[in-house]
CSV table of C-alpha atoms in Angstrom, one decimal:
chain,number,residue,atom,x,y,z
A,1,MET,CA,0.0,0.0,0.0
A,2,LEU,CA,2.7,2.4,1.1
A,3,LYS,CA,4.9,1.3,-1.9
A,4,GLY,CA,2.2,1.9,-4.3
A,5,ARG,CA,1.5,5.3,-2.9
A,6,GLN,CA,5.1,6.0,-3.1
A,7,ASN,CA,5.4,5.0,-6.7
A,8,TYR,CA,2.4,7.4,-7.5
A,9,PHE,CA,3.8,10.2,-5.7
A,10,LEU,CA,7.3,9.8,-7.2
A,11,PHE,CA,5.7,9.3,-10.7
A,12,PHE,CA,3.6,12.8,-10.6
A,13,LEU,CA,6.5,14.4,-8.7
A,14,PHE,CA,9.0,13.4,-11.5
A,15,PHE,CA,6.7,15.0,-14.2
A,16,SER,CA,6.1,18.0,-12.2
A,17,ILE,CA,9.7,18.6,-11.8
A,18,LEU,CA,10.0,17.9,-15.6
A,19,ILE,CA,7.3,20.6,-16.4
A,20,PHE,CA,8.9,23.0,-13.9
A,21,THR,CA,12.4,22.7,-15.6
A,22,LEU,CA,10.9,23.0,-19.1
A,23,SER,CA,8.8,26.0,-18.0
A,24,LYS,CA,11.8,27.6,-16.4
A,25,PHE,CA,13.6,27.7,-19.7
A,26,ASN,CA,10.4,29.0,-21.6
A,27,LEU,CA,10.0,25.8,-23.5
A,28,LEU,CA,6.3,25.6,-22.6
A,29,GLU,CA,5.3,29.1,-23.3
A,30,THR,CA,2.7,28.3,-26.0
A,31,PRO,CA,0.9,25.5,-24.0
A,32,GLN,CA,0.9,27.7,-21.0
A,33,SER,CA,-0.7,30.6,-22.7
A,34,TYR,CA,-3.4,28.4,-24.4
A,35,LEU,CA,-4.1,26.8,-21.1
A,36,SER,CA,-4.2,30.1,-19.2
A,37,LYS,CA,-6.6,31.4,-22.0
A,38,ALA,CA,-8.9,28.5,-21.4
A,39,THR,CA,-8.9,29.1,-17.7
A,40,THR,CA,-9.6,32.8,-18.3
A,41,SER,CA,-12.7,31.9,-20.5
A,42,ILE,CA,-14.2,30.1,-17.7
A,43,SER,CA,-13.3,32.5,-14.8
A,44,SER,CA,-14.5,35.6,-16.8
A,45,PRO,CA,-18.2,34.9,-16.7
A,46,VAL,CA,-17.9,34.1,-12.9
A,47,LEU,CA,-16.2,37.6,-12.2
A,48,PHE,CA,-18.9,39.3,-14.5
A,49,LEU,CA,-21.7,37.6,-12.6
A,50,SER,CA,-20.1,38.8,-9.4
A,51,ASP,CA,-19.9,42.3,-10.5
A,52,PHE,CA,-23.4,42.4,-11.7
A,53,LEU,CA,-24.6,41.3,-8.5
A,54,THR,CA,-22.5,43.9,-6.6
A,55,GLN,CA,-23.9,46.6,-8.9
A,56,ILE,CA,-27.6,45.6,-8.5
A,57,THR,CA,-27.2,45.6,-4.6
A,58,GLN,CA,-25.3,48.8,-4.6
A,59,ASN,CA,-27.2,52.0,-3.8
A,60,GLY,CA,-27.7,53.9,-7.1
A,61,SER,CA,-27.4,57.4,-5.9
A,62,GLU,CA,-24.2,56.7,-3.9
A,63,LYS,CA,-22.8,55.1,-7.3
A,64,LYS,CA,-23.8,58.5,-9.1
A,65,LEU,CA,-22.3,60.8,-6.5
A,66,LYS,CA,-19.0,58.6,-6.6
A,67,GLU,CA,-18.8,58.9,-10.4
A,68,GLU,CA,-19.6,62.7,-10.2
A,69,ASN,CA,-16.8,63.2,-7.6
A,70,LEU,CA,-14.3,61.4,-9.7
A,71,SER,CA,-15.2,63.4,-12.8
A,72,LEU,CA,-14.9,66.7,-10.7
A,73,GLN,CA,-11.5,65.6,-9.4
A,74,LYS,CA,-10.3,65.0,-13.0
A,75,LYS,CA,-11.7,68.4,-14.0
A,76,LEU,CA,-9.8,70.0,-11.1
A,77,LEU,CA,-6.6,68.5,-12.0
A,78,ASP,CA,-7.0,69.3,-15.7
A,79,GLN,CA,-7.6,72.9,-14.8
A,80,GLN,CA,-4.4,72.9,-12.7
A,81,LYS,CA,-2.5,71.4,-15.6
A,82,LEU,CA,-3.8,74.0,-18.0
A,83,ILE,CA,-2.7,76.8,-15.5
A,84,GLU,CA,0.7,75.2,-15.1
A,85,GLU,CA,1.1,74.7,-19.0
A,86,ASN,CA,-0.2,78.4,-19.5
A,87,LYS,CA,2.6,79.5,-17.2
A,88,ALA,CA,5.3,77.4,-18.8
A,89,LEU,CA,4.3,78.8,-22.2
A,90,HIS,CA,4.4,82.4,-21.0
A,91,ASP,CA,7.8,81.7,-19.4
A,92,GLN,CA,9.5,79.8,-22.1
A,93,PHE,CA,7.7,81.2,-25.1
A,94,GLN,CA,7.4,77.9,-26.6
A,95,VAL,CA,4.4,75.7,-27.5
A,96,SER,CA,4.2,72.2,-26.1
A,97,ASN,CA,3.1,69.3,-28.3
A,98,PRO,CA,0.2,67.6,-26.6
A,99,ARG,CA,0.4,63.7,-27.0
A,100,SER,CA,-2.4,61.4,-26.6
A,101,LEU,CA,-1.8,58.0,-25.0
A,102,ASP,CA,-2.1,54.7,-27.0
A,103,LEU,CA,-4.4,53.0,-24.8
A,104,LEU,CA,-5.3,49.3,-24.9
A,105,PRO,CA,-8.7,48.3,-23.5
A,106,ALA,CA,-8.7,45.2,-21.4
A,107,THR,CA,-11.2,43.2,-19.4
A,108,VAL,CA,-10.3,42.2,-15.8
A,109,VAL,CA,-10.8,38.4,-15.9
A,110,GLY,CA,-9.4,37.6,-12.3
A,111,ALA,CA,-9.4,39.7,-9.3
A,112,PRO,CA,-9.0,37.4,-6.5
A,113,ARG,CA,-9.3,38.8,-2.9
A,114,PHE,CA,-9.0,36.8,0.3
A,115,ILE,CA,-12.5,37.5,1.5
A,116,PRO,CA,-14.6,39.5,-1.0
A,117,GLY,CA,-16.2,42.6,0.6
A,118,ILE,CA,-13.5,42.8,3.4
A,119,PHE,CA,-10.1,42.3,1.7
A,120,SER,CA,-9.3,44.3,-1.6
A,121,PRO,CA,-7.5,42.7,-4.6
A,122,GLU,CA,-3.8,43.2,-4.9
A,123,ASN,CA,-3.5,41.9,-8.4
A,124,PHE,CA,-5.7,41.7,-11.4
A,125,ILE,CA,-5.4,39.2,-14.1
A,126,ILE,CA,-6.4,41.1,-17.6
A,127,ASP,CA,-7.4,39.4,-21.0
A,128,VAL,CA,-4.4,40.9,-23.0
A,129,GLY,CA,-1.0,39.8,-23.3
A,130,THR,CA,2.2,39.8,-25.5
A,131,ALA,CA,0.0,39.0,-28.6
A,132,ASP,CA,-1.3,42.5,-28.0
A,133,SER,CA,2.2,44.1,-27.6
A,134,VAL,CA,1.7,44.4,-23.8
A,135,LYS,CA,5.0,44.5,-22.1
A,136,VAL,CA,6.1,44.2,-18.4
A,137,GLY,CA,6.3,47.6,-17.1
A,138,ASN,CA,3.5,49.0,-18.9
A,139,ALA,CA,1.1,51.2,-16.8
A,140,VAL,CA,-2.5,50.4,-16.4
A,141,VAL,CA,-5.0,53.2,-16.0
A,142,VAL,CA,-8.9,53.9,-15.6
A,143,LYS,CA,-9.6,57.5,-16.8
A,144,ASP,CA,-6.7,59.6,-15.3
A,145,ASN,CA,-6.2,57.2,-12.4
A,146,LEU,CA,-3.4,55.0,-11.9
A,147,ILE,CA,-4.3,51.3,-11.4
A,148,GLY,CA,-1.1,49.5,-11.3
A,149,LYS,CA,1.7,48.1,-13.5
A,150,ILE,CA,2.1,45.1,-15.6
A,151,THR,CA,4.2,42.6,-13.8
A,152,LYS,CA,3.8,39.3,-15.6
A,153,THR,CA,2.7,38.5,-19.3
A,154,SER,CA,2.0,35.6,-21.3
A,155,LYS,CA,0.5,35.4,-24.8
A,156,PHE,CA,-3.0,35.9,-23.9
A,157,ILE,CA,-3.2,37.3,-20.4
A,158,SER,CA,-1.3,39.6,-17.9
A,159,GLU,CA,-1.0,40.3,-14.4
A,160,VAL,CA,-1.4,43.7,-13.1
A,161,THR,CA,0.1,44.6,-9.7
A,162,LEU,CA,-2.1,47.2,-8.2
A,163,VAL,CA,-0.6,50.3,-6.7
A,164,THR,CA,-2.0,49.1,-3.2
A,165,ASN,CA,0.3,46.0,-3.4
A,166,PRO,CA,3.3,46.3,-1.1
A,167,SER,CA,5.7,45.1,-3.6
A,168,LEU,CA,5.0,48.1,-5.8
A,169,LYS,CA,7.1,51.2,-5.1
A,170,PHE,CA,7.6,54.4,-7.2
A,171,ALA,CA,8.1,58.1,-7.1
A,172,ALA,CA,5.3,60.5,-7.0
A,173,LYS,CA,4.6,64.1,-6.3
A,174,THR,CA,1.7,66.2,-5.0
A,175,THR,CA,-0.1,68.9,-7.0
A,176,THR,CA,2.2,71.5,-5.1
A,177,ASN,CA,5.3,69.5,-6.4
A,178,VAL,CA,6.2,67.9,-3.1
A,179,LEU,CA,8.2,64.7,-3.8
A,180,GLY,CA,7.9,61.4,-2.2
A,181,VAL,CA,7.5,57.7,-2.8
A,182,ILE,CA,4.4,55.7,-3.2
A,183,LYS,CA,4.3,52.5,-1.2
A,184,GLY,CA,1.5,50.0,-1.1
A,185,GLY,CA,0.3,48.9,2.3
A,186,GLY,CA,-1.7,45.9,1.2
A,187,ASN,CA,-5.4,45.3,1.5
A,188,GLY,CA,-6.3,48.6,-0.2
A,189,GLU,CA,-4.0,50.8,1.9
A,190,LEU,CA,-1.8,53.3,0.1
A,191,PHE,CA,1.0,55.5,1.6
A,192,PHE,CA,3.0,58.6,0.2
A,193,ASP,CA,6.2,58.1,2.2
A,194,ASN,CA,9.7,59.6,2.4
A,195,VAL,CA,8.5,63.1,2.1
A,196,LEU,CA,10.8,65.6,3.7
A,197,LEU,CA,9.5,67.1,7.0
A,198,SER,CA,10.1,70.6,5.7
A,199,ASP,CA,7.7,70.0,2.9
A,200,HIS,CA,3.9,70.8,3.5
A,201,LEU,CA,1.3,68.2,2.9
A,202,GLU,CA,-2.4,69.0,3.0
A,203,LYS,CA,-5.3,66.8,3.5
A,204,GLY,CA,-7.4,66.4,0.2
A,205,GLU,CA,-4.4,67.1,-1.9
A,206,LEU,CA,-4.0,65.0,-5.1
A,207,VAL,CA,-0.8,62.8,-5.3
A,208,LEU,CA,0.4,62.4,-9.0
A,209,THR,CA,3.0,60.2,-10.7
A,210,SER,CA,6.2,62.0,-11.2
A,211,GLY,CA,6.9,60.3,-14.4
A,212,ASP,CA,9.6,57.3,-14.9
A,213,LEU,CA,9.0,56.5,-18.5
A,214,LYS,CA,11.7,54.6,-20.1
A,215,LEU,CA,13.1,54.4,-23.6
A,216,ASP,CA,11.2,51.3,-24.4
A,217,GLN,CA,8.0,53.3,-23.3
A,218,THR,CA,7.4,51.1,-20.2
A,219,GLY,CA,6.9,52.9,-16.8
A,220,PHE,CA,4.7,55.9,-15.6
A,221,LEU,CA,3.9,59.0,-17.4
A,222,PRO,CA,3.7,62.1,-15.2
A,223,ASN,CA,0.6,63.6,-13.8
A,224,ILE,CA,-1.5,60.5,-13.6
A,225,ILE,CA,-3.7,60.4,-10.4
A,226,VAL,CA,-2.6,57.9,-7.7
A,227,GLY,CA,-4.7,58.9,-4.8
A,228,GLN,CA,-5.8,61.7,-2.5
A,229,ILE,CA,-4.2,62.5,1.0
A,230,VAL,CA,-6.6,61.4,3.9
A,231,SER,CA,-4.2,62.0,6.8
A,232,VAL,CA,-0.6,63.0,7.3
A,233,GLU,CA,1.8,61.5,9.9
A,234,ALA,CA,4.6,63.9,10.7
A,235,ASN,CA,6.7,63.3,13.9
A,236,PRO,CA,9.2,66.0,14.6
A,237,THR,CA,11.9,63.4,15.5
A,238,ASP,CA,11.6,61.5,12.3
A,239,LEU,CA,13.5,62.5,9.1
A,240,PHE,CA,10.5,62.2,6.9
A,241,GLN,CA,6.8,62.5,7.0
A,242,LYS,CA,4.2,60.2,5.4
A,243,ALA,CA,0.6,60.5,4.2
A,244,LYS,CA,-2.0,58.0,4.0
A,245,LEU,CA,-3.9,57.9,0.7
A,246,LYS,CA,-7.2,56.8,-0.8
A,247,THR,CA,-7.4,55.8,-4.3
A,248,LEU,CA,-10.3,57.6,-6.2
A,249,VAL,CA,-11.1,54.4,-8.0
A,250,ASP,CA,-12.8,51.3,-6.1
A,251,PHE,CA,-10.5,48.5,-7.2
A,252,SER,CA,-13.1,45.9,-6.2
A,253,LYS,CA,-15.6,47.2,-8.7
A,254,ILE,CA,-13.4,47.6,-11.7
A,255,SER,CA,-14.2,45.6,-14.6
A,256,LYS,CA,-12.4,47.4,-17.5
A,257,VAL,CA,-8.9,48.8,-17.5
A,258,PHE,CA,-6.6,50.5,-20.0
A,259,VAL,CA,-3.1,49.5,-20.7
A,260,VAL,CA,-0.8,52.5,-21.6
A,261,LYS,CA,1.2,51.1,-24.4
A,262,SER,CA,2.9,54.1,-25.7
A,263,LEU,CA,2.8,57.7,-26.5
A,264,ARG,CA,1.5,58.5,-30.0
B,1,MET,CA,-13.1,8.3,-8.0
B,2,SER,CA,-16.4,9.9,-7.6
B,3,PRO,CA,-17.3,12.5,-10.2
B,4,TYR,CA,-18.3,14.8,-7.4
B,5,VAL,CA,-14.7,15.0,-6.4
B,6,GLY,CA,-13.5,16.5,-9.7
B,7,LEU,CA,-16.5,18.8,-9.9
B,8,LEU,CA,-15.9,20.1,-6.4
B,9,ILE,CA,-12.2,20.8,-7.0
B,10,GLY,CA,-13.2,22.2,-10.6
B,11,THR,CA,-15.7,24.7,-8.9
B,12,PHE,CA,-13.2,25.6,-6.3
B,13,MET,CA,-10.4,26.3,-8.8
B,14,ILE,CA,-12.8,28.7,-10.7
B,15,LEU,CA,-13.8,30.6,-7.7
B,16,GLN,CA,-10.1,30.8,-6.5
B,17,VAL,CA,-8.8,32.1,-9.7
B,18,SER,CA,-11.6,34.7,-10.3
B,19,LEU,CA,-13.0,35.8,-6.8
B,20,ILE,CA,-11.4,34.4,-3.8
B,21,SER,CA,-7.7,34.2,-3.0
B,22,PHE,CA,-8.4,31.4,-0.4
B,23,PRO,CA,-6.3,28.4,-1.3
B,24,LEU,CA,-9.7,26.5,-2.0
B,25,VAL,CA,-8.1,23.9,-4.3
B,26,PHE,CA,-5.5,23.2,-1.8
B,27,LEU,CA,-8.2,22.8,1.0
B,28,ALA,CA,-10.2,20.6,-1.3
B,29,LEU,CA,-7.3,18.3,-2.0
B,30,LEU,CA,-6.1,18.1,1.7
B,31,THR,CA,-9.6,17.2,3.0
B,32,ILE,CA,-10.3,14.9,0.4
B,33,ALA,CA,-6.9,13.3,0.8
B,34,ILE,CA,-7.5,13.1,4.6
B,35,LYS,CA,-10.9,11.6,4.2
B,36,SER,CA,-10.5,9.1,1.1
B,37,LYS,CA,-6.9,8.3,1.7
B,38,LYS,CA,-6.8,7.2,-2.0
B,39,ASN,CA,-3.7,7.5,-4.5
B,40,TRP,CA,-5.8,9.2,-7.2
B,41,ILE,CA,-5.5,12.4,-5.1
B,42,PHE,CA,-1.8,12.7,-6.7
B,43,PRO,CA,-2.9,12.9,-10.3
B,44,LEU,CA,-5.5,15.6,-9.3
B,45,ALA,CA,-3.0,17.6,-7.3
B,46,PHE,CA,-0.6,17.5,-10.3
B,47,ILE,CA,-3.4,18.7,-13.0
B,48,PHE,CA,-5.0,21.2,-10.6
B,49,GLY,CA,-1.6,22.6,-9.7
B,50,VAL,CA,-0.5,23.1,-13.4
B,51,ILE,CA,-3.8,24.8,-14.2
B,52,LEU,CA,-3.4,27.3,-11.3
B,53,ASP,CA,0.2,28.1,-12.2
B,54,SER,CA,-0.9,28.7,-15.8
B,55,PHE,CA,-3.5,31.2,-14.6
B,56,TYR,CA,-1.2,33.0,-12.1
B,57,LEU,CA,1.5,33.1,-14.7
B,58,LYS,CA,4.0,31.3,-12.6
B,59,THR,CA,6.6,28.7,-13.5
B,60,LEU,CA,4.5,25.6,-14.4
B,61,GLY,CA,4.9,22.8,-11.9
B,62,THR,CA,5.6,25.0,-8.8
B,63,THR,CA,2.1,24.5,-7.3
B,64,SER,CA,2.0,20.8,-8.3
B,65,ILE,CA,5.3,20.1,-6.5
B,66,PHE,CA,4.0,21.9,-3.4
B,67,PHE,CA,0.7,20.0,-3.6
B,68,LEU,CA,2.4,16.6,-4.1
B,69,ILE,CA,4.9,17.0,-1.3
B,70,PHE,CA,2.5,18.2,1.1
B,71,LEU,CA,-0.2,15.5,0.6
B,72,PHE,CA,2.7,12.9,0.5
B,73,ALA,CA,3.8,14.2,4.0
B,74,VAL,CA,0.2,14.0,5.3
B,75,PHE,CA,-0.1,10.4,4.4
B,76,MET,CA,3.1,9.7,5.9
B,77,TYR,CA,1.6,10.7,9.2
B,78,GLU,CA,-1.4,8.4,8.7
B,79,ARG,CA,0.1,5.8,10.9
B,80,LYS,CA,1.4,7.9,13.6
B,81,PHE,CA,-1.8,10.3,14.2
B,82,GLU,CA,-5.4,10.3,13.8
B,83,VAL,CA,-5.2,12.1,10.5
B,84,ASP,CA,-9.0,12.7,10.1
B,85,SER,CA,-9.4,14.4,13.5
B,86,LEU,CA,-10.2,18.0,13.5
B,87,SER,CA,-7.2,19.0,15.2
B,88,PHE,CA,-4.8,17.4,12.5
B,89,ILE,CA,-7.0,19.0,9.8
B,90,PHE,CA,-6.5,22.4,11.6
B,91,ILE,CA,-2.8,22.3,12.0
B,92,SER,CA,-1.9,20.7,8.6
B,93,SER,CA,-4.1,23.2,6.7
B,94,PHE,CA,-2.7,26.1,8.8
B,95,LEU,CA,0.9,25.0,7.9
B,96,GLY,CA,0.1,24.1,4.4
B,97,SER,CA,-1.7,27.4,3.6
B,98,MET,CA,1.1,29.3,5.4
B,99,ILE,CA,3.7,27.8,3.0
B,100,LEU,CA,1.6,28.4,0.1
B,101,PHE,CA,0.9,32.1,1.0
B,102,VAL,CA,4.7,32.4,1.2
B,103,ILE,CA,5.1,31.0,-2.4
B,104,LEU,CA,2.4,33.2,-3.7
B,105,GLY,CA,4.0,36.3,-1.8
B,106,GLU,CA,0.7,37.2,0.0
B,107,THR,CA,0.6,39.6,2.9
B,108,ASN,CA,-1.0,39.1,6.5
B,109,ILE,CA,0.0,35.4,6.3
B,110,LEU,CA,-0.9,34.5,10.0
B,111,LEU,CA,-4.3,35.8,9.7
B,112,LYS,CA,-5.1,34.3,6.4
B,113,SER,CA,-3.7,30.9,7.3
B,114,ALA,CA,-5.9,30.9,10.6
B,115,ILE,CA,-9.0,31.8,8.6
B,116,THR,CA,-8.1,29.1,5.8
B,117,SER,CA,-7.7,26.5,8.5
B,118,LEU,CA,-10.9,27.2,10.1
B,119,LEU,CA,-12.5,27.0,6.5
B,120,ALA,CA,-10.8,23.6,6.2
B,121,ILE,CA,-12.4,22.3,9.3
B,122,PHE,CA,-15.9,23.5,7.9
B,123,LEU,CA,-15.2,22.1,4.6
B,124,SER,CA,-14.2,18.6,6.3
B,125,LYS,CA,-17.5,18.8,8.2
B,126,ILE,CA,-19.4,19.2,5.1
B,127,GLU,CA,-17.6,16.6,3.2
B,128,ALA,CA,-18.4,14.2,5.9
B,129,LYS,CA,-22.0,15.0,6.0
B,130,LEU,CA,-22.4,14.7,2.4
B,131,ASP,CA,-20.4,11.5,2.5
B,132,ILE,CA,-19.1,12.0,-1.4
B,133,PHE,CA,-15.8,10.5,-0.9
B,134,LYS,CA,-16.6,6.9,0.1
B,135,ILE,CA,-15.6,5.1,-2.9
């Protein structure tokens, strides 16, 4: 009995190690991408159904107010950007060349969270991959809000690490150009850390990406909204102060996102 | 093997990849292995491990290797302990999910492992009540 069980175990362990080795050397990329596509096609309707149920249970007027708030925040930021641009034009007597983004729409097919409604998702799986020219490092946005960064890709699906994920850290600035570092706190928490004590942070202020776009067009463009300051933690004995942020987008209710492929 | 077993793990897999990041497939495999004590749990662990890896874009085989080694270790304790007791299910699911969360790079590992092991007890009670693993 034990011998038979041991043989079973060793047989499948051998196969697992074989697959692991082949996969490590990227020799199973094509079957893996088709397998993940098949899994995605099954999981996608489940997620859609869950979103639908959430939407019908959500209060209609509350949802409308949230959307209105989001749109007003965007207008406020646009206005601020216009003022800054105008000032720059006056100062330097040159006309900037406004560029639009090459956005790739994607559907969220997996947003696992530990307990739905209590824990927030920290990763998304989206239905676009290297076949759609998605690269590791591409930014993912919804309207003018940063959602996260592509961290893994296969032919047909990709993994987005959300800004609230503790593994994601990047430079950011406030609307008054105070510099700092965005750090995910896990479970929907977000912090604007490493801000000099001499700088002034204000509750309600927006925090934007400072821009770290690379030559291969991966990374974040400047001035994408990361979140809004809800509280500031400044201790006179510390070197830095930090602020707690809230994202303007509810990650648990997102079903469509956009991958920033490049600048046009 | 009862067709309900495949159906149960399949349903858990779809829930795990789309909605809940509980290691539902691991819990199902563990409780089924403890209740049934059959060898067909190994091919199931292998197949579902590979499917999970493909969805999470991880190196194929990583989860399968973990599932196989952990289930085999549980079987090794069969003669020493009362493996289908609730305390064994609690401890093994706690340790197993903790290792799995480390592999998956999750946060709040202790809290999540504790909740997972409570769910394992609940699941094993349901499985015992439904009696779908007596083959």
